Amino acid sequence: MKKIVGTISLFFIMLVVVTSCGNNNGTNSTATNDSTSTNDSMQNTTKPGVTSADWGESDGKKVFSYTLTNKNGVQVKITNYGGTVTSWMAPDRNGKKSSIVLGFENLQGYLAKPPYFGALIGRYGNRIANGKFTLNGKTYTLATNNGKNSLHGGNKGFDKVVWDATPATGDSATLTLNYLSKDGEEGYPGNLNVTVKYTLTDADELEIDYTAQTDKATPVNLTNHSYFNLTGDVANTILDHTLQIDADRYTPVDTTLIPTGKLQPVAGTPFDFRQPHKIGERIDQVPGGYDHNFVLNGGGSVRRVATLTDTLSGRRLDVYTDQPGVQFYSGNFLDGSIKSPDGKPINKHAALCLETQHFPDSPNQPGFPSTILQPGTTYHTITKYKVSVEQ
Ligand code: GLA
């Protein structure tokens, strides 16, 4: 009898363990490891909301893959490793869904340090010259990871840390991520408490809402480094995509991609995207390809700043932001050494980034808008990427 009672209790304990396993923060998650696409499709429902799957561990912290689903059945996957957007399944003009962003189906892909695929970038997006800046009379030395410059936060930027994640409950497709960047991390002053809220809206927008507070003055420039290919197939380059950017000026750079400090008119140059142009049309006139910050017109509030279209799939991407700049990067350093989940090499120009941001190297450029966050104030910025189809 004792044995039967023991066996029954053991059964119930196991049942509780099995049903609660993988349930993070009370979401309707499963214990499935979605490291393969087969598991992915089994795990995901098209019910609006957030589901989660165990993705392993990094730095002793649990990593999850979260699937945000809106009422149209569009799904965006985000992992709390680097706050990274790993997939965005969007329909083409025939309703066929494929991912319009570069990404991997497991944590290992990201631990191999791809060039910031889909990641949150911080503490400072893009380059700071010579990894140095002076603030309130003190010179700070940052980790240099791009020749003599510091790029995207240094050796271990926000793209390589595990964020604390809180998925929304119910049918809202929101994931809130939090990370405390310690005073001195990668050379930056002040404890910076960062919260990033990703929401997949029913209008098929991925809204990224960033807030941060500090206890010492520090430069802050946060962005997302998603690489888009609207055809959904990396075998096609983005050279046939058409781009429009609302920018009358851009910031020319030196050979190490540090701005010269000038705000140069785009008129009469291959940087003039005020009217839509195919990316491949004038790229040969830009040594190395596009990797430049565009000075966006208007400002202060969230406005549409760029539109990318692809005639092959009919997909269209509109970018909205309150930021003063956007880094248009045409995937120049992609070289085929990384493979997509379907085994295709990710070649040069296989995808592009539109990183909404403050201008590169602002802490050393008195003529650029300030990126210094003061204690007692809140950094707050919103960017939205909206996907639609044109017939
Ligand atoms: C940004 C930079 C590029 C490059 C990529 C990542 O877009 O401006 O120069 O470093 O990130 O490879």
Short mmCIF file of C-alpha atoms and ligand atoms in Angstrom, two decimals:
data_model
loop_
_atom_site.label_atom_id
_atom_site.label_comp_id
_atom_site.label_asym_id
_atom_site.label_seq_id
_atom_site.Cartn_x
_atom_site.Cartn_y
_atom_site.Cartn_z
CA MET A 1 0.00 0.00 0.00
CA LYS A 2 2.78 2.34 1.06
CA LYS A 3 4.48 1.57 -2.22
CA ILE A 4 1.34 2.39 -4.25
CA VAL A 5 0.84 5.69 -2.41
CA GLY A 6 4.54 6.43 -2.98
CA THR A 7 4.25 5.66 -6.69
CA ILE A 8 1.08 7.77 -7.02
CA SER A 9 2.73 10.73 -5.24
CA LEU A 10 5.81 10.37 -7.42
CA PHE A 11 3.52 10.41 -10.49
CA PHE A 12 1.88 13.66 -9.33
CA ILE A 13 5.23 15.26 -8.52
CA MET A 14 6.46 14.34 -12.02
CA LEU A 15 3.24 15.66 -13.55
CA VAL A 16 3.70 19.01 -11.78
CA VAL A 17 7.35 19.16 -12.84
CA VAL A 18 6.52 18.30 -16.46
CA THR A 19 3.66 20.80 -16.75
CA SER A 20 5.58 23.65 -15.12
CA CYS A 21 8.83 22.95 -16.94
CA GLY A 22 9.65 25.70 -19.46
CA ASN A 23 6.86 27.88 -18.13
CA ASN A 24 8.53 31.21 -17.79
CA ASN A 25 6.74 34.10 -16.13
CA GLY A 26 3.35 32.53 -16.57
CA THR A 27 3.09 32.55 -20.37
CA ASN A 28 1.36 29.88 -22.36
CA SER A 29 4.71 28.28 -23.09
CA THR A 30 5.73 24.75 -23.90
CA ALA A 31 8.77 22.75 -22.88
CA THR A 32 9.65 22.27 -26.53
CA ASN A 33 13.14 23.16 -27.57
CA ASP A 34 12.46 24.96 -30.82
CA SER A 35 15.92 24.54 -32.26
CA THR A 36 14.50 23.03 -35.42
CA SER A 37 11.85 24.35 -37.72
CA THR A 38 9.74 21.21 -37.20
CA ASN A 39 9.58 21.83 -33.48
CA ASP A 40 8.97 25.49 -34.19
CA SER A 41 5.82 24.86 -36.16
CA MET A 42 4.58 22.40 -33.55
CA GLN A 43 5.23 24.84 -30.75
CA ASN A 44 3.60 27.84 -32.32
CA THR A 45 -0.05 28.43 -32.49
CA THR A 46 -1.45 31.37 -34.39
CA LYS A 47 -3.30 32.46 -31.27
CA PRO A 48 -2.36 36.12 -30.54
CA GLY A 49 0.05 36.54 -27.65
CA VAL A 50 3.48 35.32 -26.61
CA THR A 51 4.76 31.75 -26.26
CA SER A 52 8.21 30.75 -25.10
CA ALA A 53 10.61 27.88 -25.63
CA ASP A 54 13.78 26.92 -23.82
CA TRP A 55 16.88 27.86 -25.84
CA GLY A 56 19.61 26.85 -23.40
CA GLU A 57 21.94 28.98 -21.32
CA SER A 58 24.58 31.67 -21.58
CA ASP A 59 26.61 33.23 -18.73
CA GLY A 60 24.73 30.89 -16.36
CA LYS A 61 21.42 32.51 -17.32
CA LYS A 62 18.48 30.86 -19.04
CA VAL A 63 17.86 31.81 -22.62
CA PHE A 64 14.42 31.56 -24.22
CA SER A 65 12.99 32.02 -27.65
CA TYR A 66 9.75 33.98 -27.53
CA THR A 67 7.22 33.95 -30.34
CA LEU A 68 5.05 37.05 -30.66
CA THR A 69 1.90 36.43 -32.68
CA ASN A 70 -0.61 39.10 -33.72
CA LYS A 71 -4.21 38.64 -34.78
CA ASN A 72 -3.19 38.35 -38.46
CA GLY A 73 -1.03 35.32 -37.66
CA VAL A 74 2.20 37.25 -38.32
CA GLN A 75 4.97 35.97 -36.04
CA VAL A 76 8.15 37.55 -34.79
CA LYS A 77 10.62 35.56 -32.71
CA ILE A 78 12.85 37.28 -30.21
CA THR A 79 15.39 35.78 -27.85
CA ASN A 80 16.50 37.36 -24.59
CA TYR A 81 20.10 36.59 -25.68
CA GLY A 82 21.08 40.03 -26.99
CA GLY A 83 17.39 41.01 -27.18
CA THR A 84 17.66 39.61 -30.70
CA VAL A 85 14.92 39.43 -33.34
CA THR A 86 15.60 35.98 -34.83
CA SER A 87 12.75 35.63 -37.33
CA TRP A 88 9.87 37.64 -38.78
CA MET A 89 7.48 35.52 -40.80
CA ALA A 90 5.60 37.85 -43.12
CA PRO A 91 3.37 36.99 -46.09
CA ASP A 92 4.31 37.96 -49.65
CA ARG A 93 1.71 39.15 -52.18
CA ASN A 94 0.51 35.54 -52.61
CA GLY A 95 0.18 34.99 -48.86
CA LYS A 96 3.32 32.79 -48.71
CA LYS A 97 5.20 33.45 -45.49
CA SER A 98 8.95 33.59 -45.11
CA SER A 99 11.32 35.34 -42.75
CA ILE A 100 12.33 38.80 -43.90
CA VAL A 101 15.21 39.08 -41.41
CA LEU A 102 18.49 37.19 -41.06
CA GLY A 103 18.57 34.88 -38.07
CA PHE A 104 19.22 31.43 -36.67
CA GLU A 105 16.98 28.75 -35.19
CA ASN A 106 19.12 28.08 -32.14
CA LEU A 107 21.32 29.83 -29.60
CA GLN A 108 24.51 28.29 -31.02
CA GLY A 109 24.12 30.42 -34.15
CA TYR A 110 24.33 33.55 -32.01
CA LEU A 111 27.09 32.33 -29.68
CA ALA A 112 29.25 32.04 -32.83
CA LYS A 113 29.11 35.89 -32.93
CA PRO A 114 27.43 36.71 -36.23
CA PRO A 115 27.70 40.43 -37.13
CA TYR A 116 24.89 41.61 -34.83
CA PHE A 117 22.05 39.82 -36.67
CA GLY A 118 18.79 41.25 -35.25
CA ALA A 119 20.40 42.30 -31.98
CA LEU A 120 19.83 45.17 -29.60
CA ILE A 121 22.85 47.44 -29.78
CA GLY A 122 24.24 49.39 -26.84
CA ARG A 123 25.49 51.14 -24.89
CA TYR A 124 26.47 53.09 -28.01
CA GLY A 125 25.29 52.12 -31.48
CA ASN A 126 27.97 52.49 -34.18
CA ARG A 127 31.50 53.85 -33.73
CA ILE A 128 33.28 56.01 -31.20
CA ALA A 129 36.61 57.21 -32.60
CA ASN A 130 39.70 55.67 -31.01
CA GLY A 131 37.45 54.26 -28.27
CA LYS A 132 37.76 57.51 -26.31
CA PHE A 133 35.63 60.46 -25.30
CA THR A 134 35.82 63.21 -22.70
CA LEU A 135 32.89 64.05 -20.47
CA ASN A 136 32.84 66.59 -17.63
CA GLY A 137 36.63 66.90 -17.89
CA LYS A 138 37.31 63.18 -17.59
CA THR A 139 38.55 61.02 -20.48
CA TYR A 140 37.00 57.57 -20.74
CA THR A 141 38.65 54.70 -22.57
CA LEU A 142 36.34 52.15 -24.12
CA ALA A 143 36.93 48.62 -25.33
CA THR A 144 38.10 48.88 -28.95
CA ASN A 145 36.80 46.13 -31.23
CA ASN A 146 36.86 47.66 -34.72
CA GLY A 147 40.44 48.57 -35.55
CA LYS A 148 41.23 51.49 -33.27
CA ASN A 149 37.54 52.35 -32.81
CA SER A 150 34.85 51.10 -30.49
CA LEU A 151 31.85 49.63 -32.35
CA HIS A 152 28.35 48.82 -31.06
CA GLY A 153 29.20 48.93 -27.35
CA GLY A 154 32.58 47.16 -27.40
CA ASN A 155 33.62 43.54 -26.97
CA LYS A 156 30.55 42.47 -25.08
CA GLY A 157 27.85 44.91 -26.03
CA PHE A 158 24.14 44.58 -25.25
CA ASP A 159 23.90 42.14 -28.20
CA LYS A 160 25.89 39.49 -26.27
CA VAL A 161 24.29 39.66 -22.82
CA VAL A 162 21.25 37.82 -21.48
CA TRP A 163 18.37 40.19 -20.79
CA ASP A 164 15.66 39.57 -18.20
CA ALA A 165 12.47 38.95 -20.13
CA THR A 166 8.84 39.46 -19.18
CA PRO A 167 6.34 38.34 -21.79
CA ALA A 168 2.88 39.89 -21.66
CA THR A 169 0.06 37.61 -20.67
CA GLY A 170 -3.20 37.26 -22.58
CA ASP A 171 -3.35 38.16 -26.23
CA SER A 172 -0.97 41.13 -26.35
CA ALA A 173 2.15 40.38 -28.35
CA THR A 174 4.59 42.28 -26.16
CA LEU A 175 7.91 41.23 -24.71
CA THR A 176 9.68 43.45 -22.19
CA LEU A 177 13.42 43.10 -21.74
CA ASN A 178 15.56 44.60 -19.03
CA TYR A 179 19.32 44.84 -18.60
CA LEU A 180 21.45 46.60 -16.01
CA SER A 181 24.73 47.67 -17.57
CA LYS A 182 27.15 48.18 -14.69
CA ASP A 183 29.28 51.26 -14.07
CA GLY A 184 32.54 50.73 -16.00
CA GLU A 185 31.19 48.01 -18.31
CA GLU A 186 33.18 48.18 -21.58
CA GLY A 187 34.61 51.45 -20.20
CA TYR A 188 31.32 53.41 -19.97
CA PRO A 189 30.49 55.46 -16.87
CA GLY A 190 27.41 54.88 -14.72
CA ASN A 191 25.00 52.07 -13.97
CA LEU A 192 22.59 52.16 -16.89
CA ASN A 193 19.23 50.49 -16.40
CA VAL A 194 17.77 49.72 -19.83
CA THR A 195 14.27 48.52 -20.69
CA VAL A 196 13.27 47.59 -24.22
CA LYS A 197 9.67 46.74 -25.00
CA TYR A 198 9.00 44.91 -28.27
CA THR A 199 5.36 44.88 -29.48
CA LEU A 200 4.05 43.20 -32.61
CA THR A 201 0.92 45.23 -33.33
CA ASP A 202 -2.16 44.13 -35.26
CA ALA A 203 -1.08 46.63 -37.94
CA ASP A 204 1.95 44.33 -38.56
CA GLU A 205 4.40 46.75 -37.00
CA LEU A 206 7.23 45.75 -34.74
CA GLU A 207 7.39 48.60 -32.27
CA ILE A 208 10.56 48.97 -30.23
CA ASP A 209 10.27 51.21 -27.20
CA TYR A 210 13.55 51.93 -25.42
CA THR A 211 13.98 53.59 -22.02
CA ALA A 212 17.08 54.00 -19.88
CA GLN A 213 18.21 55.71 -16.70
CA THR A 214 21.70 56.25 -15.34
CA ASP A 215 23.36 57.27 -12.08
CA LYS A 216 26.29 59.07 -13.83
CA ALA A 217 26.35 61.06 -17.07
CA THR A 218 27.00 58.67 -19.96
CA PRO A 219 26.60 58.47 -23.73
CA VAL A 220 23.63 56.30 -24.79
CA ASN A 221 22.66 55.38 -28.34
CA LEU A 222 20.46 52.31 -28.59
CA THR A 223 19.28 50.66 -31.78
CA ASN A 224 18.25 47.37 -33.34
CA HIS A 225 20.48 45.69 -35.91
CA SER A 226 17.96 43.65 -37.93
CA TYR A 227 19.13 42.71 -41.42
CA PHE A 228 16.24 42.77 -43.89
CA ASN A 229 15.83 40.91 -47.15
CA LEU A 230 12.23 41.40 -48.21
CA THR A 231 12.37 38.54 -50.72
CA GLY A 232 12.71 36.17 -47.75
CA ASP A 233 15.51 34.32 -49.56
CA VAL A 234 19.19 35.16 -49.03
CA ALA A 235 19.97 33.82 -52.50
CA ASN A 236 18.64 37.17 -53.75
CA THR A 237 20.70 40.26 -52.93
CA ILE A 238 19.06 43.50 -51.78
CA LEU A 239 20.52 45.38 -54.76
CA ASP A 240 17.13 45.18 -56.50
CA HIS A 241 15.25 46.48 -53.46
CA THR A 242 14.08 50.07 -53.79
CA LEU A 243 14.83 52.48 -50.95
CA GLN A 244 13.57 55.91 -50.06
CA ILE A 245 15.00 57.90 -47.12
CA ASP A 246 13.72 61.28 -45.92
CA ALA A 247 17.16 62.83 -45.53
CA ASP A 248 18.49 65.98 -47.18
CA ARG A 249 21.92 65.40 -45.62
CA TYR A 250 24.22 62.58 -44.53
CA THR A 251 27.39 62.34 -42.47
CA PRO A 252 30.42 61.56 -44.68
CA VAL A 253 33.05 59.32 -43.09
CA ASP A 254 36.81 58.76 -43.13
CA THR A 255 38.42 55.46 -44.11
CA THR A 256 37.69 53.97 -40.66
CA LEU A 257 33.98 54.94 -41.01
CA ILE A 258 34.19 57.77 -38.46
CA PRO A 259 32.16 60.86 -39.49
CA THR A 260 34.22 63.83 -40.61
CA GLY A 261 31.82 66.09 -38.70
CA LYS A 262 30.25 67.56 -41.85
CA LEU A 263 26.54 67.37 -42.59
CA GLN A 264 26.77 67.03 -46.35
CA PRO A 265 23.81 67.64 -48.69
CA VAL A 266 22.77 64.44 -50.51
CA ALA A 267 21.73 66.39 -53.64
CA GLY A 268 23.67 65.23 -56.69
CA THR A 269 25.28 62.27 -54.85
CA PRO A 270 24.55 58.51 -54.70
CA PHE A 271 23.24 59.22 -51.17
CA ASP A 272 20.19 61.02 -52.52
CA PHE A 273 17.33 58.65 -51.66
CA ARG A 274 14.74 61.41 -51.26
CA GLN A 275 13.06 59.85 -54.28
CA PRO A 276 13.02 56.02 -54.36
CA HIS A 277 16.09 54.40 -55.99
CA LYS A 278 17.20 50.83 -56.49
CA ILE A 279 20.04 50.18 -54.05
CA GLY A 280 22.21 48.66 -56.77
CA GLU A 281 21.76 51.65 -59.08
CA ARG A 282 24.58 53.82 -57.70
CA ILE A 283 26.27 51.54 -55.14
CA ASP A 284 29.41 51.27 -57.31
CA GLN A 285 29.97 54.98 -56.79
CA VAL A 286 30.19 54.44 -53.01
CA PRO A 287 33.53 52.88 -52.06
CA GLY A 288 32.84 49.79 -49.94
CA GLY A 289 29.06 50.17 -50.33
CA TYR A 290 26.56 52.06 -48.20
CA ASP A 291 27.46 52.22 -44.50
CA HIS A 292 26.45 55.76 -43.67
CA ASN A 293 24.35 57.75 -41.28
CA PHE A 294 21.58 59.75 -42.91
CA VAL A 295 20.48 62.97 -41.20
CA LEU A 296 16.71 62.56 -41.09
CA ASN A 297 14.43 65.48 -41.92
CA GLY A 298 11.99 66.67 -39.28
CA GLY A 299 12.43 65.48 -35.76
CA GLY A 300 11.17 65.38 -32.23
CA SER A 301 8.32 62.99 -32.89
CA VAL A 302 7.84 59.58 -34.45
CA ARG A 303 7.53 60.03 -38.22
CA ARG A 304 7.99 57.81 -41.29
CA VAL A 305 11.62 58.19 -42.33
CA ALA A 306 12.32 55.39 -44.81
CA THR A 307 10.54 52.93 -47.10
CA LEU A 308 11.98 49.78 -48.62
CA THR A 309 10.15 47.85 -51.32
CA ASP A 310 10.74 44.63 -53.23
CA THR A 311 8.87 43.97 -56.48
CA LEU A 312 9.65 40.22 -56.43
CA SER A 313 7.64 39.50 -53.27
CA GLY A 314 5.51 42.65 -53.15
CA ARG A 315 6.67 43.27 -49.58
CA ARG A 316 7.13 46.78 -48.27
CA LEU A 317 8.87 47.95 -45.10
CA ASP A 318 8.19 51.38 -43.61
CA VAL A 319 10.47 52.68 -40.88
CA TYR A 320 9.17 55.16 -38.31
CA THR A 321 11.28 56.77 -35.61
CA ASP A 322 11.79 59.83 -33.42
CA GLN A 323 15.58 59.54 -33.83
CA PRO A 324 17.66 62.11 -35.76
CA GLY A 325 19.52 59.54 -37.90
CA VAL A 326 19.43 56.18 -39.62
CA GLN A 327 22.46 54.07 -40.49
CA PHE A 328 21.88 52.52 -43.89
CA TYR A 329 24.23 49.54 -44.10
CA SER A 330 24.08 47.48 -47.30
CA GLY A 331 25.55 44.28 -45.82
CA ASN A 332 29.00 45.01 -47.26
CA PHE A 333 30.92 42.80 -44.83
CA LEU A 334 28.75 39.71 -45.34
CA ASP A 335 30.99 37.26 -47.19
CA GLY A 336 29.23 33.91 -47.47
CA SER A 337 30.99 32.42 -44.45
CA ILE A 338 27.73 32.29 -42.45
CA LYS A 339 24.90 30.04 -43.64
CA SER A 340 21.19 30.70 -43.37
CA PRO A 341 19.03 28.08 -41.59
CA ASP A 342 18.20 26.62 -45.04
CA GLY A 343 21.93 26.15 -45.71
CA LYS A 344 22.50 29.02 -48.14
CA PRO A 345 25.61 31.21 -47.84
CA ILE A 346 24.84 34.73 -46.66
CA ASN A 347 26.80 36.67 -49.27
CA LYS A 348 27.70 40.34 -49.61
CA HIS A 349 24.52 42.45 -49.94
CA ALA A 350 22.28 39.51 -48.94
CA ALA A 351 20.50 41.85 -46.52
CA LEU A 352 20.53 45.45 -45.33
CA CYS A 353 20.11 47.34 -42.07
CA LEU A 354 18.23 50.53 -41.32
CA GLU A 355 19.47 51.29 -37.81
CA THR A 356 17.62 54.25 -36.33
CA GLN A 357 19.97 56.14 -34.07
CA HIS A 358 21.90 59.26 -33.08
CA PHE A 359 24.90 60.00 -35.27
CA PRO A 360 28.05 57.87 -34.94
CA ASP A 361 30.85 59.28 -32.76
CA SER A 362 28.57 62.00 -31.31
CA PRO A 363 30.48 62.07 -27.98
CA ASN A 364 33.48 63.46 -29.95
CA GLN A 365 31.53 65.67 -32.35
CA PRO A 366 30.41 68.96 -30.80
CA GLY A 367 28.36 69.77 -33.93
CA PHE A 368 26.15 66.67 -33.60
CA PRO A 369 23.06 66.42 -31.36
CA SER A 370 24.09 65.29 -27.87
CA THR A 371 23.85 61.65 -26.81
CA ILE A 372 24.68 62.28 -23.14
CA LEU A 373 22.11 60.99 -20.68
CA GLN A 374 22.14 62.79 -17.32
CA PRO A 375 21.18 61.21 -14.00
CA GLY A 376 17.60 62.05 -13.01
CA THR A 377 16.44 62.11 -16.64
CA THR A 378 15.04 59.31 -18.81
CA TYR A 379 16.23 58.25 -22.24
CA HIS A 380 13.15 57.33 -24.28
CA THR A 381 12.88 56.55 -27.96
CA ILE A 382 10.51 54.65 -30.26
CA THR A 383 11.13 52.97 -33.61
CA LYS A 384 8.58 51.00 -35.63
CA TYR A 385 9.16 48.69 -38.57
CA LYS A 386 5.93 48.09 -40.47
CA VAL A 387 5.58 45.37 -43.07
CA SER A 388 2.84 45.31 -45.71
CA VAL A 389 2.32 44.02 -49.23
CA GLU A 390 1.79 45.88 -52.46
CA GLN A 391 0.13 44.03 -55.33
C1 GLA B 1 26.99 48.70 -38.62
C2 GLA B 1 28.25 49.36 -39.02
C3 GLA B 1 28.91 48.56 -40.07
C4 GLA B 1 29.14 47.15 -39.60
C5 GLA B 1 27.87 46.53 -39.17
C6 GLA B 1 28.10 45.16 -38.60
O1 GLA B 1 26.02 48.83 -39.57
O2 GLA B 1 28.08 50.68 -39.44
O3 GLA B 1 30.11 49.15 -40.44
O4 GLA B 1 30.03 47.15 -38.53
O5 GLA B 1 27.23 47.35 -38.24
O6 GLA B 1 28.91 44.36 -39.39
#
